[in-house]
Tab-separated table of C-alpha atoms and ligand atoms in Angstrom:
chain	number	residue	atom	x	y	z
A	1	MET	CA	-6.304	-48.487	-17.928
A	2	ASP	CA	-6.055	-47.436	-21.576
A	3	LYS	CA	-7.850	-44.048	-21.389
A	4	LYS	CA	-8.058	-41.327	-24.044
A	5	ILE	CA	-9.586	-37.904	-23.582
A	6	ASN	CA	-10.611	-36.143	-26.776
A	7	ILE	CA	-11.868	-32.572	-26.615
A	8	TYR	CA	-13.793	-31.200	-29.598
A	9	LYS	CA	-14.794	-27.654	-30.436
A	10	ASP	CA	-18.461	-28.615	-30.911
A	11	VAL	CA	-20.810	-31.595	-31.232
A	12	GLU	CA	-20.253	-31.804	-34.964
A	13	ALA	CA	-16.515	-32.341	-34.444
A	14	LEU	CA	-17.298	-34.788	-31.637
A	15	SER	CA	-19.612	-36.721	-33.975
A	16	GLU	CA	-16.805	-36.845	-36.534
A	17	GLY	CA	-14.494	-38.258	-33.844
A	18	PHE	CA	-16.964	-40.994	-32.897
A	19	THR	CA	-17.487	-41.808	-36.583
A	20	SER	CA	-13.734	-42.327	-37.086
A	21	LEU	CA	-13.721	-44.858	-34.252
A	22	LEU	CA	-16.729	-46.646	-35.768
A	23	LYS	CA	-15.024	-46.803	-39.176
A	24	GLU	CA	-11.855	-48.147	-37.577
A	25	GLU	CA	-13.860	-50.960	-35.967
A	26	LEU	CA	-15.566	-51.653	-39.306
A	27	SER	CA	-12.146	-52.068	-40.883
A	28	LYS	CA	-11.224	-54.729	-38.307
A	29	ARG	CA	-14.238	-57.043	-38.322
A	30	GLU	CA	-17.165	-58.059	-40.486
A	31	ILE	CA	-19.923	-57.198	-38.007
A	32	VAL	CA	-19.514	-54.403	-35.472
A	33	ASN	CA	-21.726	-54.739	-32.403
A	34	VAL	CA	-22.626	-51.345	-31.009
A	35	SER	CA	-24.525	-50.616	-27.812
A	36	LEU	CA	-26.239	-47.224	-28.105
A	37	SER	CA	-27.041	-44.818	-25.320
A	38	GLY	CA	-30.263	-42.859	-25.096
A	39	GLY	CA	-31.048	-39.419	-23.744
A	40	SER	CA	-30.252	-36.218	-25.571
A	41	THR	CA	-26.532	-36.470	-26.430
A	42	PRO	CA	-26.685	-39.064	-29.249
A	43	LYS	CA	-29.288	-37.021	-31.126
A	44	ALA	CA	-26.640	-34.731	-32.625
A	45	LEU	CA	-24.580	-37.772	-33.658
A	46	PHE	CA	-27.564	-39.383	-35.407
A	47	ASN	CA	-28.330	-36.121	-37.243
A	48	TYR	CA	-24.667	-35.908	-38.262
A	49	TRP	CA	-24.727	-39.464	-39.644
A	50	VAL	CA	-27.870	-38.797	-41.671
A	51	ALA	CA	-26.441	-35.556	-43.093
A	52	ASN	CA	-22.905	-36.791	-43.789
A	53	CYS	CA	-22.497	-40.570	-43.677
A	54	LYS	CA	-25.377	-42.213	-45.546
A	55	GLU	CA	-22.993	-43.558	-48.169
A	56	SER	CA	-19.655	-43.627	-46.366
A	57	ILE	CA	-20.552	-46.137	-43.630
A	58	ASP	CA	-21.284	-49.807	-44.302
A	59	TRP	CA	-24.532	-49.669	-42.327
A	60	ASN	CA	-25.532	-53.254	-43.026
A	61	ARG	CA	-22.445	-54.459	-41.113
A	62	ILE	CA	-23.481	-52.774	-37.868
A	63	ALA	CA	-25.620	-54.535	-35.248
A	64	PHE	CA	-27.401	-52.190	-32.842
A	65	PHE	CA	-28.172	-52.912	-29.208
A	66	TRP	CA	-28.956	-50.584	-26.280
A	67	GLY	CA	-27.315	-50.000	-22.935
A	68	ASP	CA	-30.656	-49.038	-21.427
A	69	GLU	CA	-34.296	-48.410	-22.172
A	70	ARG	CA	-37.161	-46.658	-20.470
A	71	CYS	CA	-40.186	-48.900	-19.789
A	72	VAL	CA	-42.521	-47.222	-22.228
A	73	ARG	CA	-43.911	-48.015	-25.678
A	74	PRO	CA	-41.569	-47.372	-28.633
A	75	THR	CA	-43.912	-44.568	-29.762
A	76	ASP	CA	-43.523	-42.730	-26.440
A	77	GLU	CA	-41.251	-39.662	-26.651
A	78	MET	CA	-39.218	-41.101	-23.740
A	79	SER	CA	-38.281	-44.267	-25.649
A	80	ASN	CA	-34.571	-44.552	-26.452
A	81	PHE	CA	-35.368	-46.897	-29.341
A	82	GLY	CA	-38.137	-44.570	-30.606
A	83	MET	CA	-35.740	-41.628	-30.676
A	84	THR	CA	-33.133	-43.656	-32.597
A	85	LYS	CA	-35.733	-44.985	-35.016
A	86	SER	CA	-37.073	-41.568	-35.960
A	87	LEU	CA	-33.684	-39.835	-36.168
A	88	LEU	CA	-31.588	-42.638	-37.661
A	89	PHE	CA	-33.192	-45.939	-38.685
A	90	ASP	CA	-36.063	-44.350	-40.631
A	91	LYS	CA	-33.595	-42.193	-42.559
A	92	ILE	CA	-30.924	-44.698	-43.561
A	93	PRO	CA	-32.485	-47.495	-45.620
A	94	THR	CA	-29.292	-49.592	-45.771
A	95	ILE	CA	-29.412	-50.304	-42.035
A	96	ASP	CA	-30.250	-53.995	-41.716
A	97	LYS	CA	-33.487	-54.211	-39.662
A	98	LYS	CA	-32.562	-57.753	-38.640
A	99	LYS	CA	-29.520	-56.329	-36.865
A	100	ILE	CA	-31.554	-53.946	-34.679
A	101	HIS	CA	-31.904	-55.593	-31.274
A	102	ARG	CA	-34.050	-53.293	-29.230
A	103	ILE	CA	-35.077	-53.611	-25.600
A	104	HIS	CA	-38.882	-53.832	-25.543
A	105	GLY	CA	-39.791	-51.155	-23.018
A	106	GLU	CA	-43.474	-52.000	-23.431
A	107	ASN	CA	-43.066	-55.579	-22.148
A	108	GLU	CA	-43.205	-56.802	-18.559
A	109	SER	CA	-39.793	-55.658	-17.362
A	110	LYS	CA	-38.533	-58.786	-15.567
A	111	GLU	CA	-39.431	-60.986	-18.536
A	112	GLU	CA	-37.788	-58.484	-20.900
A	113	VAL	CA	-34.586	-58.566	-18.828
A	114	GLN	CA	-34.445	-62.361	-19.263
A	115	TRP	CA	-35.213	-62.092	-22.965
A	116	TYR	CA	-32.645	-59.364	-23.666
A	117	THR	CA	-30.016	-61.333	-21.739
A	118	SER	CA	-30.692	-64.261	-24.084
A	119	ILE	CA	-30.501	-62.000	-27.156
A	120	MET	CA	-27.072	-60.685	-26.130
A	121	ASP	CA	-25.972	-64.233	-25.405
A	122	LYS	CA	-27.152	-65.356	-28.862
A	123	TYR	CA	-25.730	-62.561	-31.021
A	124	LEU	CA	-22.581	-61.350	-29.288
A	125	PRO	CA	-19.198	-63.040	-29.158
A	126	LYS	CA	-17.860	-63.923	-25.693
A	127	GLU	CA	-14.789	-62.803	-23.837
A	128	ASN	CA	-14.067	-63.447	-20.157
A	129	GLY	CA	-17.163	-65.666	-20.216
A	130	LEU	CA	-19.436	-62.702	-21.009
A	131	PRO	CA	-20.933	-61.118	-24.124
A	132	VAL	CA	-18.637	-58.458	-25.551
A	133	PHE	CA	-19.578	-55.295	-27.452
A	134	ASP	CA	-17.173	-53.701	-29.931
A	135	ILE	CA	-18.411	-50.230	-29.019
A	136	MET	CA	-20.279	-49.311	-25.850
A	137	MET	CA	-21.591	-45.758	-26.299
A	138	LEU	CA	-22.343	-44.140	-22.947
A	139	GLY	CA	-23.859	-40.890	-21.807
A	140	MET	CA	-23.508	-39.375	-18.379
A	141	GLY	CA	-26.507	-37.718	-16.726
A	142	ASP	CA	-26.223	-34.538	-14.650
A	143	ASP	CA	-26.422	-36.745	-11.529
A	144	GLY	CA	-23.521	-38.985	-12.644
A	145	HIS	CA	-25.693	-41.870	-13.832
A	146	THR	CA	-24.782	-43.920	-16.837
A	147	VAL	CA	-26.807	-46.525	-18.729
A	148	SER	CA	-29.847	-46.571	-16.381
A	149	ILE	CA	-27.914	-47.108	-13.175
A	150	PHE	CA	-28.501	-44.097	-10.947
A	151	PRO	CA	-26.613	-43.068	-7.806
A	152	HIS	CA	-29.414	-44.252	-5.446
A	153	GLN	CA	-29.142	-47.783	-6.881
A	154	ILE	CA	-25.410	-47.834	-7.483
A	155	ASP	CA	-25.167	-51.437	-6.196
A	156	LEU	CA	-26.962	-52.590	-9.346
A	157	TRP	CA	-23.708	-51.878	-11.173
A	158	ASN	CA	-22.198	-54.967	-9.509
A	159	ALA	CA	-25.236	-57.227	-9.984
A	160	GLU	CA	-24.414	-60.787	-10.956
A	161	ALA	CA	-26.456	-60.424	-14.111
A	162	ASP	CA	-26.004	-58.904	-17.550
A	163	CYS	CA	-29.197	-56.892	-17.434
A	164	VAL	CA	-31.429	-55.603	-14.608
A	165	THR	CA	-34.511	-53.518	-13.891
A	166	ALA	CA	-33.830	-50.093	-12.384
A	167	GLN	CA	-35.761	-46.983	-11.412
A	168	HIS	CA	-35.444	-43.321	-12.175
A	169	PRO	CA	-34.925	-41.567	-8.799
A	170	GLU	CA	-37.401	-38.715	-9.270
A	171	THR	CA	-40.128	-40.030	-11.542
A	172	GLY	CA	-39.973	-43.654	-10.339
A	173	MET	CA	-40.129	-44.671	-14.002
A	174	GLU	CA	-38.971	-48.215	-14.524
A	175	ARG	CA	-35.882	-48.755	-16.681
A	176	ILE	CA	-34.010	-51.744	-18.080
A	177	SER	CA	-30.254	-51.465	-17.957
A	178	LEU	CA	-27.100	-53.378	-18.727
A	179	THR	CA	-24.875	-53.883	-15.689
A	180	GLY	CA	-21.278	-52.998	-14.928
A	181	ARG	CA	-19.867	-56.372	-15.857
A	182	LEU	CA	-21.130	-56.024	-19.449
A	183	VAL	CA	-20.225	-52.350	-19.804
A	184	ASN	CA	-16.697	-52.958	-18.536
A	185	ASN	CA	-16.247	-56.033	-20.748
A	186	SER	CA	-16.571	-53.941	-23.949
A	187	ARG	CA	-13.697	-53.473	-26.405
A	188	ASN	CA	-14.219	-49.714	-26.690
A	189	ILE	CA	-16.195	-47.757	-24.115
A	190	VAL	CA	-17.006	-44.277	-25.322
A	191	PHE	CA	-18.463	-41.564	-23.126
A	192	LEU	CA	-20.111	-38.839	-25.201
A	193	VAL	CA	-20.580	-35.851	-22.910
A	194	THR	CA	-21.500	-32.298	-23.837
A	195	GLY	CA	-22.358	-29.147	-21.921
A	196	LYS	CA	-20.834	-27.034	-19.183
A	197	ASN	CA	-23.357	-28.346	-16.646
A	198	LYS	CA	-21.521	-31.691	-16.671
A	199	ALA	CA	-18.016	-30.220	-16.406
A	200	GLU	CA	-17.637	-30.660	-12.626
A	201	LYS	CA	-18.511	-34.373	-12.677
A	202	VAL	CA	-16.404	-34.949	-15.793
A	203	LYS	CA	-13.426	-33.497	-13.922
A	204	GLN	CA	-14.082	-35.506	-10.748
A	205	ILE	CA	-14.472	-38.776	-12.629
A	206	ILE	CA	-11.564	-38.318	-15.025
A	207	GLU	CA	-9.124	-37.011	-12.429
A	208	GLU	CA	-10.173	-38.979	-9.319
A	209	ARG	CA	-12.238	-41.901	-10.551
A	210	GLU	CA	-11.669	-44.186	-7.578
A	211	LYS	CA	-12.643	-41.523	-5.055
A	212	PHE	CA	-16.026	-41.085	-6.756
A	213	ALA	CA	-16.670	-44.732	-7.646
A	214	ASP	CA	-19.091	-45.217	-4.736
A	215	ILE	CA	-20.981	-42.042	-5.578
A	216	TYR	CA	-21.408	-41.853	-9.339
A	217	PRO	CA	-22.170	-44.918	-11.473
A	218	ALA	CA	-20.229	-43.254	-14.319
A	219	ALA	CA	-17.125	-43.450	-12.120
A	220	LYS	CA	-17.452	-47.244	-12.062
A	221	VAL	CA	-16.673	-47.452	-15.750
A	222	ASN	CA	-13.308	-49.173	-15.909
A	223	PRO	CA	-12.706	-51.527	-18.845
A	224	VAL	CA	-11.404	-55.022	-18.066
A	225	ASN	CA	-9.318	-55.303	-21.261
A	226	GLY	CA	-10.717	-52.642	-23.558
A	227	LYS	CA	-10.114	-48.953	-24.169
A	228	LEU	CA	-11.937	-46.041	-22.570
A	229	PHE	CA	-12.588	-42.858	-24.549
A	230	TRP	CA	-14.004	-39.626	-23.227
A	231	MET	CA	-15.312	-37.578	-26.162
A	232	LEU	CA	-16.149	-34.142	-24.806
A	233	ASP	CA	-17.149	-30.792	-26.189
A	234	GLU	CA	-15.372	-27.707	-24.862
A	235	GLY	CA	-18.128	-27.046	-22.308
A	236	ALA	CA	-17.941	-30.501	-20.718
A	237	ALA	CA	-14.138	-30.296	-20.719
A	238	SER	CA	-13.969	-26.737	-19.388
A	239	LEU	CA	-12.679	-27.668	-15.911
A	240	LEU	CA	-10.021	-30.152	-17.015
B	301	LIG	O1	-31.711	-41.363	-19.179
B	301	LIG	C1	-30.691	-41.450	-19.799
B	301	LIG	O2	-29.698	-40.556	-19.558
B	301	LIG	C2	-28.330	-40.809	-19.889
B	301	LIG	C3	-27.674	-39.439	-20.078
B	301	LIG	O3	-28.411	-38.756	-21.052
B	301	LIG	P1	-28.139	-37.271	-21.533
B	301	LIG	O4	-29.490	-36.776	-21.979
B	301	LIG	O5	-27.636	-36.506	-20.355
B	301	LIG	O6	-27.189	-37.358	-22.663
B	301	LIG	C4	-28.218	-41.696	-21.106
B	301	LIG	O7	-26.887	-42.076	-21.305
B	301	LIG	C5	-29.121	-42.910	-20.965
B	301	LIG	O8	-28.960	-43.786	-22.061
B	301	LIG	C6	-30.530	-42.421	-20.909
B	301	LIG	O9	-31.501	-43.431	-20.880
């Protein structure tokens, strides 16, 4: 596996690192298809883009998708799309609204899964018979989940589908998530992980991925042909 581990002194430097990868992809193809993660980690990246990259990125050549969404309205503070809209889309007018392909968390989840599967099929190129993202941004939760596949439903990773419904283990909140076959089919898979609280799992997954692959969904990330990047701050990398 082509794996790169980049350790940055803080989230600003990490955001710069992710931005370089995005610019490299923009130099290779006309449209770059990016799957965004939700949660807290991308917030610093979006703030960085608004402060530093309004002019230097060709925003209208980026198509945005999501790896997962919480089943709530876009105005709910839990919405991954809502967070991205308020921190990024509302602040960069050159982003092409027609290239924002959100998961509708407010819709009936099973119907939304079918619809989002058709959207990915329509807009993304195919490789290995499956839609392929240029960049798959991933987070890793404290419990080792990634996208919205949690340890108690780890079998969903191997579902014979591109997209599934899932559940948060504690709140029972419904989620919509891409599956392992789509994540692993991406050209560049990028874990953005910050904070000392994640250091133990980062170490386990980077150093002994196979041993933890039945325990943590994040340890199932293993690109078919693409590259895997771990972009870490010093806290998350402190046990490596
Ligand atoms: O619930 C979610 O959590 C993960 C990890 O988020 P973080 O807050 O620990 O960065 C995230 O990747 C996922 O997209 C999100 O819905």
